[in-house]
Short mmCIF file of C-alpha atoms and ligand atoms in Angstrom, two decimals:
data_model
loop_
_atom_site.label_atom_id
_atom_site.label_comp_id
_atom_site.label_asym_id
_atom_site.label_seq_id
_atom_site.Cartn_x
_atom_site.Cartn_y
_atom_site.Cartn_z
CA MET A 1 -10.66 38.85 7.16
CA GLN A 2 -8.58 35.75 6.36
CA LYS A 3 -4.86 35.54 7.07
CA ALA A 4 -2.21 35.87 4.38
CA ALA A 5 0.10 32.97 3.50
CA THR A 6 3.43 33.30 5.27
CA THR A 7 5.67 30.76 3.50
CA ALA A 8 5.91 29.99 -0.24
CA ALA A 9 6.34 26.25 0.27
CA ILE A 10 7.89 23.79 2.69
CA VAL A 11 9.90 21.00 1.10
CA TYR A 12 10.44 17.84 3.12
CA GLN A 13 13.33 16.04 1.46
CA VAL A 14 14.61 12.61 2.44
CA VAL A 15 18.41 12.87 2.74
CA GLY A 16 21.51 11.00 3.82
CA PRO A 17 22.62 7.38 3.53
CA ALA A 18 20.23 4.58 4.52
CA PRO A 19 20.85 3.35 8.08
CA LYS A 20 21.69 -0.32 8.60
CA LEU A 21 20.46 -2.69 11.27
CA LYS A 22 23.46 -3.98 13.24
CA ALA A 23 23.47 -7.59 14.43
CA ALA A 24 23.00 -7.89 18.19
CA ASP A 25 25.90 -10.30 18.50
CA LYS A 26 27.69 -12.69 16.19
CA ASN A 27 26.17 -15.82 17.68
CA SER A 28 22.51 -14.90 17.54
CA THR A 29 20.86 -15.10 14.17
CA VAL A 30 17.23 -15.20 13.11
CA GLY A 31 16.72 -18.28 10.91
CA LEU A 32 14.40 -17.63 7.97
CA GLY A 33 12.36 -19.89 5.71
CA CYS A 34 11.04 -18.31 2.53
CA ILE A 35 7.69 -19.59 1.28
CA GLY A 36 7.08 -18.39 -2.28
CA VAL A 37 10.25 -17.33 -4.10
CA GLY A 38 8.63 -15.99 -7.26
CA ILE A 39 8.98 -12.35 -8.29
CA ARG A 40 8.33 -10.68 -4.92
CA GLY A 41 9.83 -13.54 -2.97
CA SER A 42 13.09 -13.05 -4.92
CA GLN A 43 13.14 -9.34 -4.06
CA LEU A 44 12.55 -10.13 -0.41
CA TRP A 45 15.25 -12.77 -0.50
CA GLN A 46 17.81 -10.23 -1.73
CA SER A 47 16.68 -7.77 0.90
CA PHE A 48 16.67 -10.18 3.87
CA GLN A 49 19.99 -11.65 2.79
CA LYS A 50 21.58 -8.25 3.37
CA VAL A 51 20.23 -7.91 6.92
CA GLU A 52 22.93 -8.57 9.51
CA GLY A 53 21.78 -11.21 11.96
CA ALA A 54 19.32 -12.86 9.56
CA ARG A 55 20.09 -16.11 7.77
CA ILE A 56 17.95 -17.74 5.10
CA LEU A 57 17.92 -21.50 5.59
CA ALA A 58 15.31 -22.85 3.20
CA ALA A 59 13.08 -22.03 0.25
CA CYS A 60 9.68 -23.38 -0.68
CA ASP A 61 8.02 -22.88 -4.04
CA LEU A 62 5.89 -24.85 -6.49
CA TYR A 63 7.88 -24.20 -9.66
CA ASP A 64 11.26 -25.93 -10.17
CA GLY A 65 12.71 -22.91 -11.96
CA TYR A 66 12.11 -20.62 -8.98
CA LEU A 67 13.70 -23.11 -6.57
CA GLU A 68 16.72 -23.29 -8.87
CA HIS A 69 16.84 -19.46 -8.85
CA ALA A 70 16.65 -19.45 -5.04
CA LYS A 71 19.75 -21.66 -4.94
CA GLU A 72 21.46 -19.23 -7.30
CA MET A 73 20.58 -16.29 -5.02
CA ALA A 74 21.56 -18.02 -1.80
CA ALA A 75 24.70 -16.85 -0.02
CA ASN A 76 24.83 -20.16 1.93
CA PRO A 77 23.70 -23.69 1.07
CA ILE A 78 19.90 -23.95 1.46
CA ASP A 79 17.26 -26.66 1.45
CA THR A 80 14.42 -26.47 -1.07
CA THR A 81 10.97 -28.04 -1.01
CA LYS A 82 7.51 -27.81 -2.56
CA ASP A 83 5.85 -28.56 0.77
CA TYR A 84 5.67 -25.53 3.09
CA GLN A 85 4.90 -27.80 6.08
CA LYS A 86 8.50 -28.96 5.87
CA ILE A 87 9.62 -25.37 6.46
CA LEU A 88 7.17 -24.92 9.35
CA SER A 89 8.35 -28.10 11.06
CA ARG A 90 12.03 -27.03 11.19
CA SER A 91 13.18 -25.97 14.64
CA ASP A 92 15.97 -23.77 13.26
CA VAL A 93 13.46 -21.64 11.31
CA ASP A 94 12.44 -18.80 13.64
CA ALA A 95 10.47 -16.84 11.07
CA VAL A 96 8.85 -17.36 7.69
CA VAL A 97 8.65 -14.90 4.83
CA ILE A 98 5.45 -15.60 2.89
CA ALA A 99 5.16 -14.28 -0.67
CA VAL A 100 2.60 -16.57 -2.29
CA PRO A 101 -0.64 -15.69 -4.13
CA ASP A 102 -3.30 -14.09 -1.95
CA HIS A 103 -5.65 -17.10 -1.70
CA TRP A 104 -3.02 -18.87 0.43
CA HIS A 105 -2.20 -16.03 2.85
CA HIS A 106 -4.79 -16.60 5.58
CA ARG A 107 -4.16 -20.32 5.93
CA MET A 108 -0.37 -20.13 5.78
CA VAL A 109 -0.12 -17.37 8.38
CA LEU A 110 -2.35 -19.28 10.79
CA GLU A 111 -0.37 -22.49 10.31
CA ALA A 112 2.95 -20.67 10.68
CA LEU A 113 1.80 -19.04 13.94
CA ALA A 114 0.55 -22.37 15.25
CA ALA A 115 4.00 -23.79 14.47
CA GLY A 116 5.54 -21.05 16.64
CA LYS A 117 7.01 -18.92 13.83
CA HIS A 118 7.22 -15.17 13.43
CA VAL A 119 5.60 -14.18 10.13
CA TYR A 120 6.38 -11.64 7.44
CA ILE A 121 3.29 -11.81 5.20
CA GLU A 122 3.07 -9.99 1.91
CA LYS A 123 0.19 -7.63 1.24
CA PRO A 124 -2.75 -7.89 0.88
CA MET A 125 -2.89 -9.59 4.27
CA CYS A 126 -5.71 -11.89 3.10
CA TRP A 127 -7.78 -12.76 0.06
CA ASN A 128 -11.16 -11.55 1.37
CA ILE A 129 -12.57 -9.32 4.09
CA GLU A 130 -13.74 -12.14 6.38
CA GLN A 131 -10.24 -13.59 6.39
CA THR A 132 -8.62 -10.25 7.31
CA THR A 133 -10.99 -9.88 10.27
CA ASP A 134 -10.40 -13.47 11.35
CA LEU A 135 -6.62 -13.20 11.10
CA MET A 136 -6.49 -9.92 13.01
CA ARG A 137 -8.31 -11.60 15.89
CA ALA A 138 -6.36 -14.85 15.69
CA VAL A 139 -3.01 -13.08 15.99
CA ASP A 140 -3.92 -12.07 19.56
CA ARG A 141 -3.67 -15.72 20.57
CA TYR A 142 0.00 -15.78 19.64
CA LYS A 143 1.60 -13.27 21.98
CA GLY A 144 5.33 -12.98 21.50
CA ARG A 145 5.11 -13.78 17.80
CA VAL A 146 5.72 -10.91 15.39
CA VAL A 147 3.38 -10.67 12.41
CA GLN A 148 4.47 -7.96 10.00
CA VAL A 149 2.55 -7.21 6.82
CA GLY A 150 4.69 -6.39 3.81
CA SER A 151 3.43 -3.08 2.49
CA GLY A 152 6.49 -0.89 2.82
CA ALA A 153 4.38 2.27 2.49
CA LYS A 154 3.80 2.13 6.24
CA THR A 155 7.42 2.65 7.23
CA THR A 156 9.01 4.85 4.55
CA ALA A 157 10.70 8.15 5.34
CA GLN A 158 8.35 9.81 2.83
CA THR A 159 5.28 8.61 4.73
CA ALA A 160 6.89 9.83 7.97
CA ALA A 161 7.51 13.24 6.36
CA ALA A 162 3.88 13.50 5.28
CA ARG A 163 2.70 12.49 8.73
CA ALA A 164 4.91 15.17 10.34
CA ALA A 165 3.68 17.85 7.90
CA ILE A 166 0.04 16.95 8.55
CA ALA A 167 0.53 16.74 12.32
CA SER A 168 2.03 20.26 12.27
CA GLY A 169 -1.45 21.52 11.39
CA ALA A 170 -0.12 23.51 8.42
CA LEU A 171 -2.76 22.08 6.07
CA GLY A 172 -5.64 23.23 8.28
CA LYS A 173 -8.72 21.04 8.00
CA ILE A 174 -8.09 18.29 5.46
CA ASN A 175 -11.14 17.33 3.43
CA GLN A 176 -9.67 15.33 0.55
CA VAL A 177 -6.88 12.88 -0.31
CA ARG A 178 -6.33 11.77 -3.90
CA MET A 179 -3.97 8.91 -4.72
CA GLU A 180 -3.10 7.29 -8.05
CA ASN A 181 -0.92 4.47 -9.30
CA HIS A 182 -1.12 4.03 -13.07
CA ARG A 183 0.83 1.93 -15.54
CA SER A 184 0.24 0.74 -19.08
CA THR A 185 2.79 -1.97 -19.89
CA ALA A 186 2.06 -5.71 -20.05
CA GLU A 187 4.35 -6.15 -17.04
CA GLY A 188 2.40 -3.46 -15.18
CA ALA A 189 -0.84 -5.26 -16.05
CA TRP A 190 0.56 -8.55 -14.63
CA VAL A 191 0.90 -10.23 -18.06
CA TYR A 192 4.13 -11.87 -16.96
CA PRO A 193 6.13 -14.13 -19.33
CA ILE A 194 5.59 -17.87 -19.00
CA PRO A 195 8.87 -19.82 -18.76
CA PRO A 196 9.31 -22.29 -21.65
CA ASP A 197 9.53 -25.32 -19.35
CA ALA A 198 6.24 -24.57 -17.52
CA SER A 199 4.32 -27.86 -17.27
CA GLU A 200 2.73 -30.15 -14.74
CA GLU A 201 6.14 -31.80 -14.48
CA THR A 202 7.81 -28.63 -13.24
CA ILE A 203 4.85 -27.07 -11.37
CA ASP A 204 2.83 -28.51 -8.49
CA TRP A 205 -0.54 -27.25 -9.73
CA GLY A 206 -2.61 -29.07 -7.08
CA ARG A 207 -0.84 -27.20 -4.28
CA PHE A 208 -1.20 -23.90 -6.14
CA VAL A 209 -4.99 -24.26 -6.42
CA GLY A 210 -5.02 -25.29 -2.76
CA PRO A 211 -8.02 -23.78 -0.94
CA SER A 212 -9.64 -22.40 -4.13
CA PRO A 213 -12.03 -24.38 -6.41
CA LYS A 214 -10.54 -27.19 -8.47
CA LYS A 215 -9.28 -26.13 -11.91
CA ALA A 216 -7.45 -27.80 -14.83
CA PHE A 217 -3.75 -26.93 -15.16
CA ASP A 218 -3.22 -23.55 -16.77
CA PRO A 219 0.26 -21.99 -16.76
CA LYS A 220 -1.28 -18.59 -17.60
CA ILE A 221 -3.15 -18.66 -14.30
CA PHE A 222 -0.11 -19.93 -12.40
CA PHE A 223 2.14 -17.06 -13.53
CA ARG A 224 -0.55 -14.34 -13.93
CA TRP A 225 -2.84 -15.29 -11.04
CA ARG A 226 -3.59 -11.62 -10.14
CA CYS A 227 -5.92 -11.46 -13.16
CA TRP A 228 -8.53 -13.82 -11.61
CA TRP A 229 -10.79 -13.32 -8.60
CA GLU A 230 -10.19 -16.87 -7.32
CA TYR A 231 -6.61 -15.97 -6.37
CA SER A 232 -6.54 -12.19 -6.15
CA GLY A 233 -8.51 -9.01 -5.55
CA GLY A 234 -7.19 -7.27 -8.67
CA VAL A 235 -6.01 -3.66 -8.69
CA ALA A 236 -7.65 -2.88 -5.34
CA THR A 237 -5.81 -5.50 -3.31
CA ASP A 238 -2.64 -5.27 -5.37
CA LEU A 239 -2.23 -1.49 -5.60
CA PHE A 240 -4.86 0.35 -3.54
CA VAL A 241 -3.53 -1.57 -0.55
CA HIS A 242 -0.16 0.20 -0.72
CA LEU A 243 -1.86 3.57 -1.10
CA LEU A 244 -4.27 2.86 1.75
CA THR A 245 -1.52 1.59 4.06
CA GLY A 246 0.55 4.75 3.58
CA MET A 247 -2.50 7.00 3.78
CA HIS A 248 -3.76 5.49 7.05
CA GLU A 249 -0.31 6.12 8.51
CA PHE A 250 0.18 9.74 7.39
CA MET A 251 -3.42 10.74 8.13
CA ASN A 252 -3.20 8.91 11.48
CA VAL A 253 -6.56 7.17 10.89
CA THR A 254 -7.64 3.54 11.09
CA ALA A 255 -10.09 2.76 8.31
CA PRO A 256 -12.93 4.12 6.17
CA LYS A 257 -16.57 3.79 7.13
CA SER A 258 -17.89 3.49 3.57
CA VAL A 259 -16.86 3.29 -0.09
CA VAL A 260 -18.25 3.53 -3.62
CA SER A 261 -16.44 2.14 -6.68
CA GLN A 262 -16.55 2.10 -10.46
CA GLY A 263 -14.33 0.05 -12.74
CA GLY A 264 -14.10 -2.50 -15.51
CA ILE A 265 -11.91 -4.15 -18.11
CA TYR A 266 -11.09 -1.33 -20.51
CA ARG A 267 -7.77 -2.40 -22.01
CA TRP A 268 -6.59 -5.92 -21.11
CA ASN A 269 -9.29 -8.11 -22.60
CA ASP A 270 -7.17 -11.21 -22.17
CA GLY A 271 -9.51 -13.50 -20.28
CA ARG A 272 -9.00 -11.85 -16.90
CA THR A 273 -11.98 -11.36 -14.62
CA VAL A 274 -10.68 -8.52 -12.39
CA PRO A 275 -10.92 -4.90 -13.56
CA ASP A 276 -7.92 -3.17 -15.13
CA LEU A 277 -9.29 0.26 -14.24
CA MET A 278 -10.88 1.14 -10.97
CA GLN A 279 -11.73 4.26 -9.03
CA SER A 280 -13.00 4.17 -5.47
CA VAL A 281 -14.02 6.92 -3.10
CA PHE A 282 -13.59 6.10 0.60
CA GLU A 283 -15.34 8.09 3.33
CA TYR A 284 -13.49 8.43 6.66
CA PRO A 285 -15.13 9.05 10.04
CA GLU A 286 -12.58 11.86 10.64
CA GLY A 287 -14.39 13.91 7.98
CA PHE A 288 -12.56 13.54 4.66
CA LEU A 289 -12.86 11.65 1.40
CA ALA A 290 -10.00 9.65 -0.10
CA SER A 291 -10.13 8.64 -3.75
CA MET A 292 -7.95 5.86 -5.13
CA HIS A 293 -7.32 5.49 -8.85
CA VAL A 294 -5.57 2.71 -10.75
CA ASN A 295 -5.51 2.62 -14.55
CA LEU A 296 -3.62 -0.20 -16.26
CA GLY A 297 -4.37 1.38 -19.66
CA ASN A 298 -2.37 4.58 -19.36
CA GLY A 299 0.75 5.19 -17.33
CA ARG A 300 1.05 8.92 -17.88
CA GLY A 301 -0.26 11.66 -15.66
CA SER A 302 0.90 10.24 -12.41
CA GLY A 303 4.33 9.12 -13.59
CA GLY A 304 3.78 6.09 -11.41
CA ALA A 305 2.18 7.32 -8.23
CA THR A 306 0.49 10.55 -7.16
CA THR A 307 -0.61 11.69 -3.74
CA ILE A 308 -2.33 15.04 -3.13
CA ILE A 309 -3.65 15.91 0.33
CA SER A 310 -5.90 18.97 0.41
CA GLY A 311 -6.65 21.13 3.43
CA ASN A 312 -8.21 24.55 3.75
CA GLU A 313 -4.82 26.09 4.59
CA GLY A 314 -2.46 24.00 2.49
CA THR A 315 -1.86 21.18 0.02
CA LEU A 316 0.66 18.41 0.49
CA VAL A 317 1.99 16.78 -2.67
CA PHE A 318 4.26 13.74 -3.02
CA GLU A 319 6.84 14.72 -5.64
CA GLY A 320 8.69 11.56 -6.65
CA ARG A 321 10.09 9.21 -4.07
CA GLY A 322 11.53 10.87 -1.01
CA LYS A 323 10.09 14.36 -1.45
CA VAL A 324 6.94 15.89 -0.01
CA VAL A 325 6.03 19.52 -0.66
CA LEU A 326 3.60 21.60 1.35
CA TYR A 327 2.04 24.46 -0.61
CA PRO A 328 0.16 26.86 1.66
CA GLU A 329 -3.14 28.08 0.28
CA VAL A 330 -2.53 31.63 -0.91
CA ILE A 331 -5.23 33.26 1.13
CA LEU A 332 -5.25 37.03 0.84
CA PRO A 333 -7.49 39.33 2.85
CA ASP A 334 -10.99 38.78 1.55
CA VAL A 335 -11.65 41.76 -0.77
CA GLN A 336 -13.83 40.62 -3.62
CA ARG A 337 -13.09 42.47 -6.84
CA TYR A 338 -14.94 39.86 -8.92
CA GLY A 339 -17.87 39.35 -6.58
CA SER A 340 -18.54 43.10 -6.38
CA LEU A 341 -18.13 43.71 -10.14
CA ALA A 342 -21.78 44.56 -10.81
CA TRP A 343 -22.25 46.89 -7.85
CA PRO A 344 -23.04 50.57 -8.53
CA LYS A 345 -19.81 52.63 -8.60
CA ALA A 346 -20.29 54.49 -5.30
CA LYS A 347 -21.25 51.38 -3.34
CA ARG A 348 -18.25 49.49 -4.75
CA GLU A 349 -15.77 52.28 -3.99
CA LYS A 350 -17.10 52.52 -0.42
CA TYR A 351 -16.71 48.70 -0.09
CA PHE A 352 -13.09 48.93 -1.26
CA GLU A 353 -12.40 51.89 1.03
CA ASP A 354 -13.80 49.96 4.04
CA ASN A 355 -11.49 47.03 3.21
CA GLY A 356 -8.17 48.88 2.94
CA CYS A 357 -8.21 49.49 -0.83
CA ASN A 358 -8.12 52.45 -3.20
CA PRO A 359 -11.35 53.27 -5.11
CA ASP A 360 -10.12 51.16 -8.09
CA GLY A 361 -9.72 48.15 -5.82
CA SER A 362 -5.91 48.18 -5.64
CA TRP A 363 -4.27 47.78 -2.22
CA LYS A 364 -3.37 50.90 -0.22
CA THR A 365 -0.71 48.77 1.48
CA PRO A 366 -0.10 45.50 -0.39
CA PRO A 367 -0.07 42.36 1.81
CA ALA A 368 3.40 41.11 2.77
CA PRO A 369 4.83 38.64 0.23
CA PRO A 370 5.28 35.10 1.51
CA LYS A 371 8.62 34.12 3.04
CA PRO A 372 10.97 32.14 0.76
CA MET A 373 10.73 28.38 0.44
CA GLN A 374 11.74 26.42 3.53
CA GLU A 375 13.51 23.04 3.43
CA ILE A 376 13.21 20.33 6.09
CA ALA A 377 15.54 17.30 5.94
CA ILE A 378 14.01 13.89 6.68
CA GLU A 379 16.34 11.05 7.63
CA ARG A 380 16.17 7.72 5.89
CA LYS A 381 14.88 4.76 7.89
CA LEU A 382 15.62 1.07 8.26
CA SER A 383 14.11 -1.03 5.49
CA HIS A 384 10.80 -2.77 6.11
CA GLN A 385 12.67 -6.10 6.21
CA GLU A 386 15.24 -4.83 8.75
CA LEU A 387 12.39 -3.60 10.94
CA PHE A 388 10.92 -7.11 10.97
CA ILE A 389 14.21 -8.65 12.12
CA GLN A 390 14.63 -5.87 14.69
CA SER A 391 11.15 -6.51 16.11
CA ILE A 392 11.90 -10.23 16.52
CA ARG A 393 15.36 -9.71 17.94
CA ASP A 394 14.57 -6.87 20.34
CA GLY A 395 11.03 -7.94 21.27
CA LEU A 396 9.52 -4.79 19.75
CA PRO A 397 5.95 -4.51 18.48
CA SER A 398 5.32 -5.20 14.81
CA GLN A 399 5.86 -2.16 12.61
CA GLU A 400 2.92 -3.21 10.41
CA SER A 401 0.67 -5.32 12.55
CA ALA A 402 -2.19 -7.60 11.53
CA ALA A 403 -4.59 -4.84 12.64
CA VAL A 404 -2.94 -2.44 10.19
CA GLY A 405 -2.98 -5.11 7.48
CA HIS A 406 -6.64 -5.78 8.23
CA ALA A 407 -7.55 -2.09 7.88
CA ALA A 408 -5.75 -1.72 4.54
CA ALA A 409 -6.67 -5.04 2.93
CA GLY A 410 -10.20 -4.88 4.36
CA SER A 411 -10.68 -1.43 2.80
CA ALA A 412 -9.53 -2.73 -0.57
CA HIS A 413 -11.90 -5.70 -0.31
CA LEU A 414 -14.70 -3.34 0.63
CA ALA A 415 -13.94 -1.36 -2.55
CA ASN A 416 -14.18 -4.59 -4.54
CA LEU A 417 -17.51 -5.45 -2.91
CA ALA A 418 -18.80 -1.99 -3.84
CA PHE A 419 -17.66 -2.53 -7.43
CA ARG A 420 -19.01 -6.06 -7.78
CA LYS A 421 -22.37 -5.30 -6.13
CA GLY A 422 -22.73 -1.84 -7.64
CA ARG A 423 -23.59 -0.57 -4.16
CA ARG A 424 -22.18 1.75 -1.53
CA MET A 425 -20.60 -0.48 1.15
CA HIS A 426 -20.30 0.34 4.85
CA TRP A 427 -17.74 -1.12 7.24
CA ASP A 428 -17.13 -1.23 10.94
CA VAL A 429 -13.44 -2.07 11.11
CA LYS A 430 -13.58 -3.10 14.79
CA THR A 431 -16.42 -5.59 14.58
CA GLY A 432 -15.80 -6.49 10.94
CA LYS A 433 -19.49 -5.83 10.13
CA VAL A 434 -20.10 -5.12 6.43
CA SER A 435 -23.40 -3.72 5.17
CA GLU A 436 -24.70 -2.17 1.96
CA GLY A 437 -27.01 0.62 1.08
N1 NAD B 501 5.07 -5.49 -1.13
C1 NAD B 501 5.19 -5.38 -2.43
O1 NAD B 501 5.63 -4.35 -2.94
C2 NAD B 501 4.78 -6.54 -3.31
C3 NAD B 501 5.20 -6.57 -4.64
C4 NAD B 501 4.82 -7.64 -5.41
C5 NAD B 501 4.05 -8.66 -4.89
N2 NAD B 501 3.66 -8.61 -3.61
C6 NAD B 501 2.84 -9.70 -3.03
O2 NAD B 501 3.64 -10.87 -2.94
C7 NAD B 501 2.86 -12.04 -3.18
C8 NAD B 501 3.47 -12.85 -4.31
O3 NAD B 501 3.44 -12.08 -5.50
P1 NAD B 501 4.48 -12.38 -6.68
O4 NAD B 501 4.40 -11.26 -7.61
O5 NAD B 501 5.80 -12.74 -6.13
O6 NAD B 501 3.83 -13.68 -7.35
P2 NAD B 501 4.58 -14.84 -8.12
O7 NAD B 501 3.53 -15.60 -8.86
O8 NAD B 501 5.74 -14.32 -8.87
O9 NAD B 501 5.14 -15.73 -6.93
C9 NAD B 501 4.30 -16.46 -6.09
C10 NAD B 501 5.00 -17.79 -5.80
O10 NAD B 501 4.26 -18.47 -4.81
C11 NAD B 501 4.40 -19.86 -5.07
N3 NAD B 501 3.30 -20.60 -4.44
C12 NAD B 501 1.99 -20.57 -4.74
N4 NAD B 501 1.31 -21.37 -3.91
C13 NAD B 501 2.24 -21.94 -3.08
C14 NAD B 501 2.16 -22.87 -2.04
N5 NAD B 501 1.02 -23.45 -1.68
N6 NAD B 501 3.32 -23.24 -1.40
C15 NAD B 501 4.49 -22.70 -1.77
N7 NAD B 501 4.63 -21.80 -2.76
C16 NAD B 501 3.51 -21.43 -3.41
C17 NAD B 501 4.36 -19.98 -6.56
O11 NAD B 501 5.06 -21.13 -6.97
C18 NAD B 501 5.04 -18.70 -7.02
O12 NAD B 501 6.37 -18.90 -7.38
C19 NAD B 501 1.44 -11.53 -3.46
O13 NAD B 501 0.66 -11.59 -2.31
C20 NAD B 501 1.65 -10.09 -3.89
O14 NAD B 501 0.54 -9.27 -3.61
C21 NAD B 501 4.01 -7.57 -2.80
#
């Protein structure tokens, strides 16, 4: 006989004011250089500028308008440049914040480490799976340097709440995780506006193309680069990566062993080459499947992002930001009124009798109702950017290391390989070996 549920639901709710990183002392600051001050780089700028003990000294970008905007954002006078080497060669820059298109990530992180800098690198850690493996290994050569990948999903209070709920064992054996992130606007599909002054006069196109194949100037590509494989990995590396990073943390796992994918361009037929809809199913060695879904053609259903974790004793659901609810499986003693429906009357009544029921199948003593809902408060945490400064200042390990970035970005690239080859792809995260079949 199975056990009855004991609690209606457990709500983990993030509460209280956000904590703030305090500066160690007035005289010690971490000097920052920001490479890439476009959309994400501007957000990071605002965030780092608020961190006590961090000081932004310089900005690098390839578009004049964004450098002008950086000056507008800056709390102190800053230097600006289109050459990131100038940032790397400054002795007062302790750390660089890199928020450039993906095809530049691998090279810039390696050069920044070689120049002795700590590195905050935006997700996805690298543009392809070989680069993520290479970078993970290379980072070991630079002991004492902090490399933190920028997917905040790793360090949120909500992820911590989910991890605690799962670790409590209340879900039983988990066999499935389902995660979605849908949106249907042009902005959501990366069709960003092109500034009226965009030209080869205001943009250093040669540096943008950089390590990718030569290409004639195209402002559409410069501002909407996520739509092309040469610079991006599409929805998988842009959005799956966040889901995967958070999921690896709350499930306390490293990486999948295989994946299958389907996808295509179903809505945004605007010249892009990457899919605008993709669904991938990842298989984990711990014995569960995780499916990731991104649809840029319909934003409803998930209301942004959905996470459902299913175990044989409970289901954990992310309900908006900052709330995680655990619904125990309502498992009553196993008396089958439906399964025994076609039994002869006497046999069925005897079956009910043997299982604590009246001859009509109703309970002699009804099972105890579940206890009322229980609430558990989860404290807010330092921001992902504060954690980076804290790691540098206090000599702590990275809160989202290159190994973590490798596992998340590598998984997303594996999903892309499965989609592009139309094959199931296998991965050994430790050796980096990829195979198909
Ligand atoms: N963590 C998050 O939530 C999050 C959110 C958005 C974007 N991102 C990541 O941030 C990165 C940037 O995305 P974005 O939306 O800001 O793109 P963006 O196009 O708005 O900005 C990228 C900037 O990089 C600059 N750039 C390109 N090549 C350069 C080079 N060689 N040297 C100096 N600057 C160069 C461009 O001039 C551009 O301004 C991407 O990797 C993206 O995946 C992360």
